[in-house]
mmCIF file of N, CA, C and O in Angstrom:
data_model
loop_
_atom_site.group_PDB
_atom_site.id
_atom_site.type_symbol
_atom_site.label_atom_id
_atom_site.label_comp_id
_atom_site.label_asym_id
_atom_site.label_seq_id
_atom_site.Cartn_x
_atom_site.Cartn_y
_atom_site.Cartn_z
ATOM 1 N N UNK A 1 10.187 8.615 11.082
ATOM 2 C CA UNK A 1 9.396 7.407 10.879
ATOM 3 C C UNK A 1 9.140 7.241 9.390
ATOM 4 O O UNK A 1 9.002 8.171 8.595
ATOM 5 N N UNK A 2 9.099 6.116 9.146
ATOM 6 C CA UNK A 2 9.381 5.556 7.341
ATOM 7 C C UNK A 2 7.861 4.927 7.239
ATOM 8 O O UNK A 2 7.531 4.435 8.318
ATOM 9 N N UNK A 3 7.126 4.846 6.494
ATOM 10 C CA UNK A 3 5.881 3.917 5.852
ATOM 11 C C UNK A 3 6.228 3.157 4.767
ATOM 12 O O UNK A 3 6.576 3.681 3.709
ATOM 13 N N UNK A 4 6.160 1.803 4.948
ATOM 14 C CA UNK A 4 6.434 1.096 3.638
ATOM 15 C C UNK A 4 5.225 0.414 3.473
ATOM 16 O O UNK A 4 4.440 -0.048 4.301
ATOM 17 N N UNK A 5 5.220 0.433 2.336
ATOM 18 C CA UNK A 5 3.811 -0.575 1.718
ATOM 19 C C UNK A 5 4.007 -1.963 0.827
ATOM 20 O O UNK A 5 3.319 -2.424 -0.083
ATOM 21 N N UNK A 6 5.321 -2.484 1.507
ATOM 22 C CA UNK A 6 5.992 -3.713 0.860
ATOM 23 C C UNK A 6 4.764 -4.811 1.710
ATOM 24 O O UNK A 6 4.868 -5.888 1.124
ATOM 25 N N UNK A 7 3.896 -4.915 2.604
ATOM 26 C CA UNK A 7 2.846 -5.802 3.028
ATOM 27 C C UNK A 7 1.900 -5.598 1.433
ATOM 28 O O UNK A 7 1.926 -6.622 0.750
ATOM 29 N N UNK A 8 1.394 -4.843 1.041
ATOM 30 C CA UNK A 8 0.412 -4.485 0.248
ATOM 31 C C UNK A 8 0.620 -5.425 -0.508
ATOM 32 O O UNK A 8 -0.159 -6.352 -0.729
ATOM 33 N N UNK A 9 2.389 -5.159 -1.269
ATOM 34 C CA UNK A 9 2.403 -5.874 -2.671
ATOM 35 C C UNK A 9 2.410 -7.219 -2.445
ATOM 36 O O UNK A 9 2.142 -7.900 -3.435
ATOM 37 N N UNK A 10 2.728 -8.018 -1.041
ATOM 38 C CA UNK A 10 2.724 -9.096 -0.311
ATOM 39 C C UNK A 10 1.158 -9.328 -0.353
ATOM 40 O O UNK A 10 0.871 -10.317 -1.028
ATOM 41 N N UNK A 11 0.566 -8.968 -0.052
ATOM 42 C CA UNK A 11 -0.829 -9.225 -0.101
ATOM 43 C C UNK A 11 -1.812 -9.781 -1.238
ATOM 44 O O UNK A 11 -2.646 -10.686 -1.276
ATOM 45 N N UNK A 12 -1.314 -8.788 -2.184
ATOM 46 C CA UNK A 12 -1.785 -8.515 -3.293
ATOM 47 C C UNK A 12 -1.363 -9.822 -4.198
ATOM 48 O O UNK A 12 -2.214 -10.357 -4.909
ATOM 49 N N UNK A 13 -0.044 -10.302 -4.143
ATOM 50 C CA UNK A 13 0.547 -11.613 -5.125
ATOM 51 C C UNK A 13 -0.161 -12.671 -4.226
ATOM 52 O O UNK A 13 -0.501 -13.657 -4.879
ATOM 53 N N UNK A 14 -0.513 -12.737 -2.734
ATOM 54 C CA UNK A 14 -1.120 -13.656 -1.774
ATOM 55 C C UNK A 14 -2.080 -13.908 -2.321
ATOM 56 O O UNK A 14 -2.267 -15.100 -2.567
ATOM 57 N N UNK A 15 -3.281 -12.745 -2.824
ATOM 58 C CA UNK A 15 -4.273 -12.956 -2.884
ATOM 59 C C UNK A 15 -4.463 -13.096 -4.397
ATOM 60 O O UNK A 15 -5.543 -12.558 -4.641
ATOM 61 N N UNK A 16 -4.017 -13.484 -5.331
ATOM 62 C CA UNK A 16 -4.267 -13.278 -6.594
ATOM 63 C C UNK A 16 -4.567 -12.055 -7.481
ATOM 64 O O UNK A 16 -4.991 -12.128 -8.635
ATOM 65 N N UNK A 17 -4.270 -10.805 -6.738
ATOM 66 C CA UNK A 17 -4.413 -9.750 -7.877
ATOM 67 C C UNK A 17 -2.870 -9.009 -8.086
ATOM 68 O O UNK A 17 -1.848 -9.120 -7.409
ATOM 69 N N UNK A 18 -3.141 -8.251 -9.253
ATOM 70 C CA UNK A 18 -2.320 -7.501 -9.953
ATOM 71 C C UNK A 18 -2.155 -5.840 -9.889
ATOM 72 O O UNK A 18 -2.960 -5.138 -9.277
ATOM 73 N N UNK A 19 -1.368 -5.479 -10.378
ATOM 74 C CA UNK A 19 -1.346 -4.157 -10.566
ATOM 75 C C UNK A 19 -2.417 -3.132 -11.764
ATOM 76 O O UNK A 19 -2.820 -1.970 -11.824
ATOM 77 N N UNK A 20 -2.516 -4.226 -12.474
ATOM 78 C CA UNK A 20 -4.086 -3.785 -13.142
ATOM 79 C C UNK A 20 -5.205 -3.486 -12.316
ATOM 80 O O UNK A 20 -6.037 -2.583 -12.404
ATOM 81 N N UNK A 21 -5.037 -4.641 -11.295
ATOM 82 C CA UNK A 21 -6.386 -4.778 -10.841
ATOM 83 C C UNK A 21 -6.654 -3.003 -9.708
ATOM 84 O O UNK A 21 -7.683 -2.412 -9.379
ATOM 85 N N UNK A 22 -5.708 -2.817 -9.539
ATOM 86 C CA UNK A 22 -5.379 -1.561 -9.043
ATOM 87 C C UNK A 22 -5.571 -0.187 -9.757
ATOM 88 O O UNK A 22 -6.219 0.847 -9.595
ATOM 89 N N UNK A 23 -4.996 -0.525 -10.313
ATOM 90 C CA UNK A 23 -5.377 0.886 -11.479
ATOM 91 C C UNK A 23 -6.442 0.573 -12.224
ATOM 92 O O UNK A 23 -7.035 1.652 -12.194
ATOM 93 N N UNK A 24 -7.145 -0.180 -12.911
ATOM 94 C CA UNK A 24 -8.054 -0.434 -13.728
ATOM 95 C C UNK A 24 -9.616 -0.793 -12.835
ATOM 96 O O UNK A 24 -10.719 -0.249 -12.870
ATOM 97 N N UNK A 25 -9.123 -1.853 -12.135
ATOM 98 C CA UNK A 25 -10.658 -2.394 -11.211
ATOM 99 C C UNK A 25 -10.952 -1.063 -9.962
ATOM 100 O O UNK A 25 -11.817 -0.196 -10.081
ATOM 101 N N UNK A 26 -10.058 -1.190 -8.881
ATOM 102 C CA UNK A 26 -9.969 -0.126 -8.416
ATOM 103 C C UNK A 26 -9.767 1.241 -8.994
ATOM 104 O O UNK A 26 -10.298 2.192 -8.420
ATOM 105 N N UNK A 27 -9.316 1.361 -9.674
ATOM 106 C CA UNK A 27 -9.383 2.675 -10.333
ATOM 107 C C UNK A 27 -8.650 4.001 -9.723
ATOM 108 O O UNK A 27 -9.060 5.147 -9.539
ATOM 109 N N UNK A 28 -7.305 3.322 -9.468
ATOM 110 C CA UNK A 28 -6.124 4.139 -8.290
ATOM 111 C C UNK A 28 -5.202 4.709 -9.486
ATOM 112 O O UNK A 28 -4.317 4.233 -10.197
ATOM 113 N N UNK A 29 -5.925 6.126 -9.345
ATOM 114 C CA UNK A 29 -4.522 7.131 -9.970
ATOM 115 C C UNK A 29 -3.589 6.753 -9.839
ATOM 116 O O UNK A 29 -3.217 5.982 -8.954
ATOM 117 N N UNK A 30 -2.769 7.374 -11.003
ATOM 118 C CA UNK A 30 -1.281 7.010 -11.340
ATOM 119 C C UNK A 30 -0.094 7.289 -10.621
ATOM 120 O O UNK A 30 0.997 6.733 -10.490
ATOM 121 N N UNK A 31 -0.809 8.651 -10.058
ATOM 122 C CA UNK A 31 0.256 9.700 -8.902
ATOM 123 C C UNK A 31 0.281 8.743 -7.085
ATOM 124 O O UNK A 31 1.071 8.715 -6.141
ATOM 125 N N UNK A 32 -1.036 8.111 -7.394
ATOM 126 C CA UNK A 32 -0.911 7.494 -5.958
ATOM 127 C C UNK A 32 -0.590 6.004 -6.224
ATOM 128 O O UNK A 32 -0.234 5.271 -5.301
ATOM 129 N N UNK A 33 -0.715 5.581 -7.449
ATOM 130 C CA UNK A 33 -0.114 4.141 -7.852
ATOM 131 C C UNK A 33 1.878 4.896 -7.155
ATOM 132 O O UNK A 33 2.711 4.604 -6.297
ATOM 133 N N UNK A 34 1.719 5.715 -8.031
ATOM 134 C CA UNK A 34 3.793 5.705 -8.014
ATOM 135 C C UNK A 34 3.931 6.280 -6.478
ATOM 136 O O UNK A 34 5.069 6.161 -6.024
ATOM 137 N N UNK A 35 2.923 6.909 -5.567
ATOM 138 C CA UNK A 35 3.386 7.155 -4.484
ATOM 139 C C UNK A 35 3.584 5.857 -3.813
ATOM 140 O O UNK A 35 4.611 5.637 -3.172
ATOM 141 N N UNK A 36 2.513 4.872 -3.952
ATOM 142 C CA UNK A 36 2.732 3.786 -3.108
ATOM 143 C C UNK A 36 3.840 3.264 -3.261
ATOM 144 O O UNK A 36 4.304 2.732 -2.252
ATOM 145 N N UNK A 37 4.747 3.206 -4.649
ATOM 146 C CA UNK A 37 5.521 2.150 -5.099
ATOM 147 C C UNK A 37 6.980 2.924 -4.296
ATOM 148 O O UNK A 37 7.985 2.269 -4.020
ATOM 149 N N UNK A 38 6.870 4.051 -4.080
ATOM 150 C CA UNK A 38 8.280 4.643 -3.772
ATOM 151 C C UNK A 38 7.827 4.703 -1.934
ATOM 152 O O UNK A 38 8.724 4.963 -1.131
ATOM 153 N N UNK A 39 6.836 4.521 -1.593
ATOM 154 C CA UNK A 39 6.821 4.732 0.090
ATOM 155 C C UNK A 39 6.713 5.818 0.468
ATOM 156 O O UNK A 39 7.424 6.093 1.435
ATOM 157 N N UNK A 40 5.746 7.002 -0.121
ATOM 158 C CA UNK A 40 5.476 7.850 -0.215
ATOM 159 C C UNK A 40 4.039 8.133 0.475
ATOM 160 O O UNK A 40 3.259 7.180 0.484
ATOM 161 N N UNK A 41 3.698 9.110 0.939
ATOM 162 C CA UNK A 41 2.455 9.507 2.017
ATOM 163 C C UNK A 41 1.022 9.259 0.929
ATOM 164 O O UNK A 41 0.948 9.529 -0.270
ATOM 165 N N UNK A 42 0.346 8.873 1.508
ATOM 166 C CA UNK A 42 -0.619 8.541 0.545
ATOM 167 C C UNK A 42 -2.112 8.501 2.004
ATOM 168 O O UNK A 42 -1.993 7.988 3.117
ATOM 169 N N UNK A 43 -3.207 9.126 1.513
ATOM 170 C CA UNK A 43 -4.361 9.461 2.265
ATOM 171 C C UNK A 43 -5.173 7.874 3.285
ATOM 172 O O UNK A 43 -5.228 6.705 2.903
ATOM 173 N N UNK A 44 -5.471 8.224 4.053
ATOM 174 C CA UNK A 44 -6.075 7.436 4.768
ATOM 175 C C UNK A 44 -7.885 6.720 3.825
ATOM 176 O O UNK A 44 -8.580 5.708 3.908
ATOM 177 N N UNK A 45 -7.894 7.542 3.323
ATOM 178 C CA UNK A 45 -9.039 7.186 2.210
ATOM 179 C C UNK A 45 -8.162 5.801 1.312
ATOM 180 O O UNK A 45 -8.629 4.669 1.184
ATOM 181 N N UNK A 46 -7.400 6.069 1.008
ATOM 182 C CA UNK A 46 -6.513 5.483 0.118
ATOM 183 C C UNK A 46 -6.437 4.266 0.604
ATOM 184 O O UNK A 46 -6.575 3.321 -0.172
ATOM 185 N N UNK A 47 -6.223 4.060 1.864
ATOM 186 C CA UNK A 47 -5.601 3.074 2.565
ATOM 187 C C UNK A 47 -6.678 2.095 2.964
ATOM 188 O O UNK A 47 -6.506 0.939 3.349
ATOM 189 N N UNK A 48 -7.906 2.794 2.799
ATOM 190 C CA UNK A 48 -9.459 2.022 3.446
ATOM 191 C C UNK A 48 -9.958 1.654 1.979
ATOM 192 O O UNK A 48 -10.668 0.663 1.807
ATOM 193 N N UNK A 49 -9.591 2.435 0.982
ATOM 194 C CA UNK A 49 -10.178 1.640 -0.325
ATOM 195 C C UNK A 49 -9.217 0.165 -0.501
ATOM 196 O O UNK A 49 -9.609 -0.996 -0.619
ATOM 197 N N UNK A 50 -8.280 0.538 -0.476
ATOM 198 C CA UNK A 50 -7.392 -1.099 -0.861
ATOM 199 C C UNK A 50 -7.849 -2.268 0.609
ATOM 200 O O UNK A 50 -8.233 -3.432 0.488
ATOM 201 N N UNK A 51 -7.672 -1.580 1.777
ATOM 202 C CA UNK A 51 -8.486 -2.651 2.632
ATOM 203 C C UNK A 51 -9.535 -3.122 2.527
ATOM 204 O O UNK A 51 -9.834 -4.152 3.130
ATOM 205 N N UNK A 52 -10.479 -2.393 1.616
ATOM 206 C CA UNK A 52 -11.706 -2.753 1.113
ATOM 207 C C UNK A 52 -11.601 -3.543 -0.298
ATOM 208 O O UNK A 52 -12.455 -4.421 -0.417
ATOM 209 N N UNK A 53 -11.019 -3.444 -1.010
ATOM 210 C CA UNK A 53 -10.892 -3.973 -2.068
ATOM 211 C C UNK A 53 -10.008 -5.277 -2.428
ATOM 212 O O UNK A 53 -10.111 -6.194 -3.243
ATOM 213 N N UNK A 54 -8.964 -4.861 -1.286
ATOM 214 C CA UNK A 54 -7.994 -6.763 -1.227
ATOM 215 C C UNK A 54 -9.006 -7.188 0.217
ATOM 216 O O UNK A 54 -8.482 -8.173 0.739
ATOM 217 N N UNK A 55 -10.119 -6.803 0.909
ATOM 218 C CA UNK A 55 -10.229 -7.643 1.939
ATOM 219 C C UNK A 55 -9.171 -7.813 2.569
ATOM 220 O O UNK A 55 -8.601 -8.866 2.283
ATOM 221 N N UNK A 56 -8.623 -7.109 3.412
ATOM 222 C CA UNK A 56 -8.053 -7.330 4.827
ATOM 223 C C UNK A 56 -7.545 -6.388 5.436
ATOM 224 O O UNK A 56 -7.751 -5.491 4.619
ATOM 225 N N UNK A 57 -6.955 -5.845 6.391
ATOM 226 C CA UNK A 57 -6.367 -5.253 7.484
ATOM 227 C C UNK A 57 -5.565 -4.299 6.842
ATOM 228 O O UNK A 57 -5.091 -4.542 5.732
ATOM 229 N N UNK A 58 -5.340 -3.105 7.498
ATOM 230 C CA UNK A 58 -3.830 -2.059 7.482
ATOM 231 C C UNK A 58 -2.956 -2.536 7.621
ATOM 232 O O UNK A 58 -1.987 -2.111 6.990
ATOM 233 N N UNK A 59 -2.786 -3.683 8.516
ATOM 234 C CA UNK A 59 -1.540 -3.986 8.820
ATOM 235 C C UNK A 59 -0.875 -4.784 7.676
ATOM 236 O O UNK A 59 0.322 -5.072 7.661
ATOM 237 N N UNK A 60 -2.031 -5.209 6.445
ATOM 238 C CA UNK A 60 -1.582 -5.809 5.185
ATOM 239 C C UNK A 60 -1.322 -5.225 4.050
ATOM 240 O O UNK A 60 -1.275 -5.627 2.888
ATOM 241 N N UNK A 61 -1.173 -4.306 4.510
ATOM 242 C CA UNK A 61 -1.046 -3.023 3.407
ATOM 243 C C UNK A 61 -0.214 -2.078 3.524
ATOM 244 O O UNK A 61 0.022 -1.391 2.531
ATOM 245 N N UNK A 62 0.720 -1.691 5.299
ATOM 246 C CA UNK A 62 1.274 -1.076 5.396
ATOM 247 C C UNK A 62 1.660 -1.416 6.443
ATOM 248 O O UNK A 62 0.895 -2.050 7.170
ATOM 249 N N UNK A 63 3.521 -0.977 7.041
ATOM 250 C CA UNK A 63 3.865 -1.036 8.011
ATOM 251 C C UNK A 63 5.168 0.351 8.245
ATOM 252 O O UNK A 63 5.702 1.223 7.559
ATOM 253 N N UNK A 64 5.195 -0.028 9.299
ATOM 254 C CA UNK A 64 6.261 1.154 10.432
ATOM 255 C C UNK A 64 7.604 0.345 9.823
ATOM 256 O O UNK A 64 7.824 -0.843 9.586
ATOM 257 N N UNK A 65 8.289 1.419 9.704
ATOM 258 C CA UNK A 65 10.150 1.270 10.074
ATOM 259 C C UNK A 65 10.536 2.009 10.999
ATOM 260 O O UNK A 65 9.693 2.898 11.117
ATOM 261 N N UNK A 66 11.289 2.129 11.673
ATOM 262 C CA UNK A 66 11.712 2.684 12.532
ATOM 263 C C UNK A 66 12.473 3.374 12.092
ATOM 264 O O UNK A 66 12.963 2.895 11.070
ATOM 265 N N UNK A 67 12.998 4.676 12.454
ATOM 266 C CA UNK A 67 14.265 5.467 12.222
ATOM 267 C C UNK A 67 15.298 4.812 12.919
ATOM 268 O O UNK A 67 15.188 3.993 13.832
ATOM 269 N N UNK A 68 16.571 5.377 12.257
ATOM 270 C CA UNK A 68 17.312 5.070 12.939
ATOM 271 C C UNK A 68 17.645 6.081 14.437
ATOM 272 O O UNK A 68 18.320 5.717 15.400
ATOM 273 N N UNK A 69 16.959 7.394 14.266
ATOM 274 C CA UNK A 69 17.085 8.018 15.720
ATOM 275 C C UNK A 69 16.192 7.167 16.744
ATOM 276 O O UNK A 69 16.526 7.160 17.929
ATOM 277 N N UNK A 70 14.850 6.314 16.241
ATOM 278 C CA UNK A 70 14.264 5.834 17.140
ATOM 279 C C UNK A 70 15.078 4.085 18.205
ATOM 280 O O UNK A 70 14.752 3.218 19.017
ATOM 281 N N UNK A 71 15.754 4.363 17.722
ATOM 282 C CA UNK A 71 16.793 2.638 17.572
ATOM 283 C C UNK A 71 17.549 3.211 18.913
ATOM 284 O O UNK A 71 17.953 2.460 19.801
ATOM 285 N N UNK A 72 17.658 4.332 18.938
ATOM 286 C CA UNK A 72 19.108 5.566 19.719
ATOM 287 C C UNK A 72 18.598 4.979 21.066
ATOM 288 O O UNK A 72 19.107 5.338 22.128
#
């Protein structure tokens, strides 16, 4: 199972903020800025601050891919 966080950056240009606003307003380390950007595991804390901070849902911030064994 794959996590992508291509909703987030969708969200984020939706709603008028930036990648500043991320690292600077929010104040999201650099290691979990570049985890997000590569689709990399990143904490459930993590995931409730940006839902808190863009206002809206998990599901706008992150979604499922399927494997390809799950397709089988």
């Amino acid at each position: 199972m794959l996590i992508s966080y291509s909703p987030l950056w969708r969200t984020m240009s939706e709603k008028g903020f930036t990648t500043y606003d991320l690292k600077y307003k929010l104040r999201l380390g650099g290691s979990t800025y570049n985890r997000l950007k590569t689709n990399q595991s990143v904490t459930t804390h993590t995931i409730g601050l940006l839902c808190a901070f863009l206002d809206c849902e998990v599901q706008d911030v992150m979604c499922r891919i399927k494997s390809d064994k799950e397709t089988e």
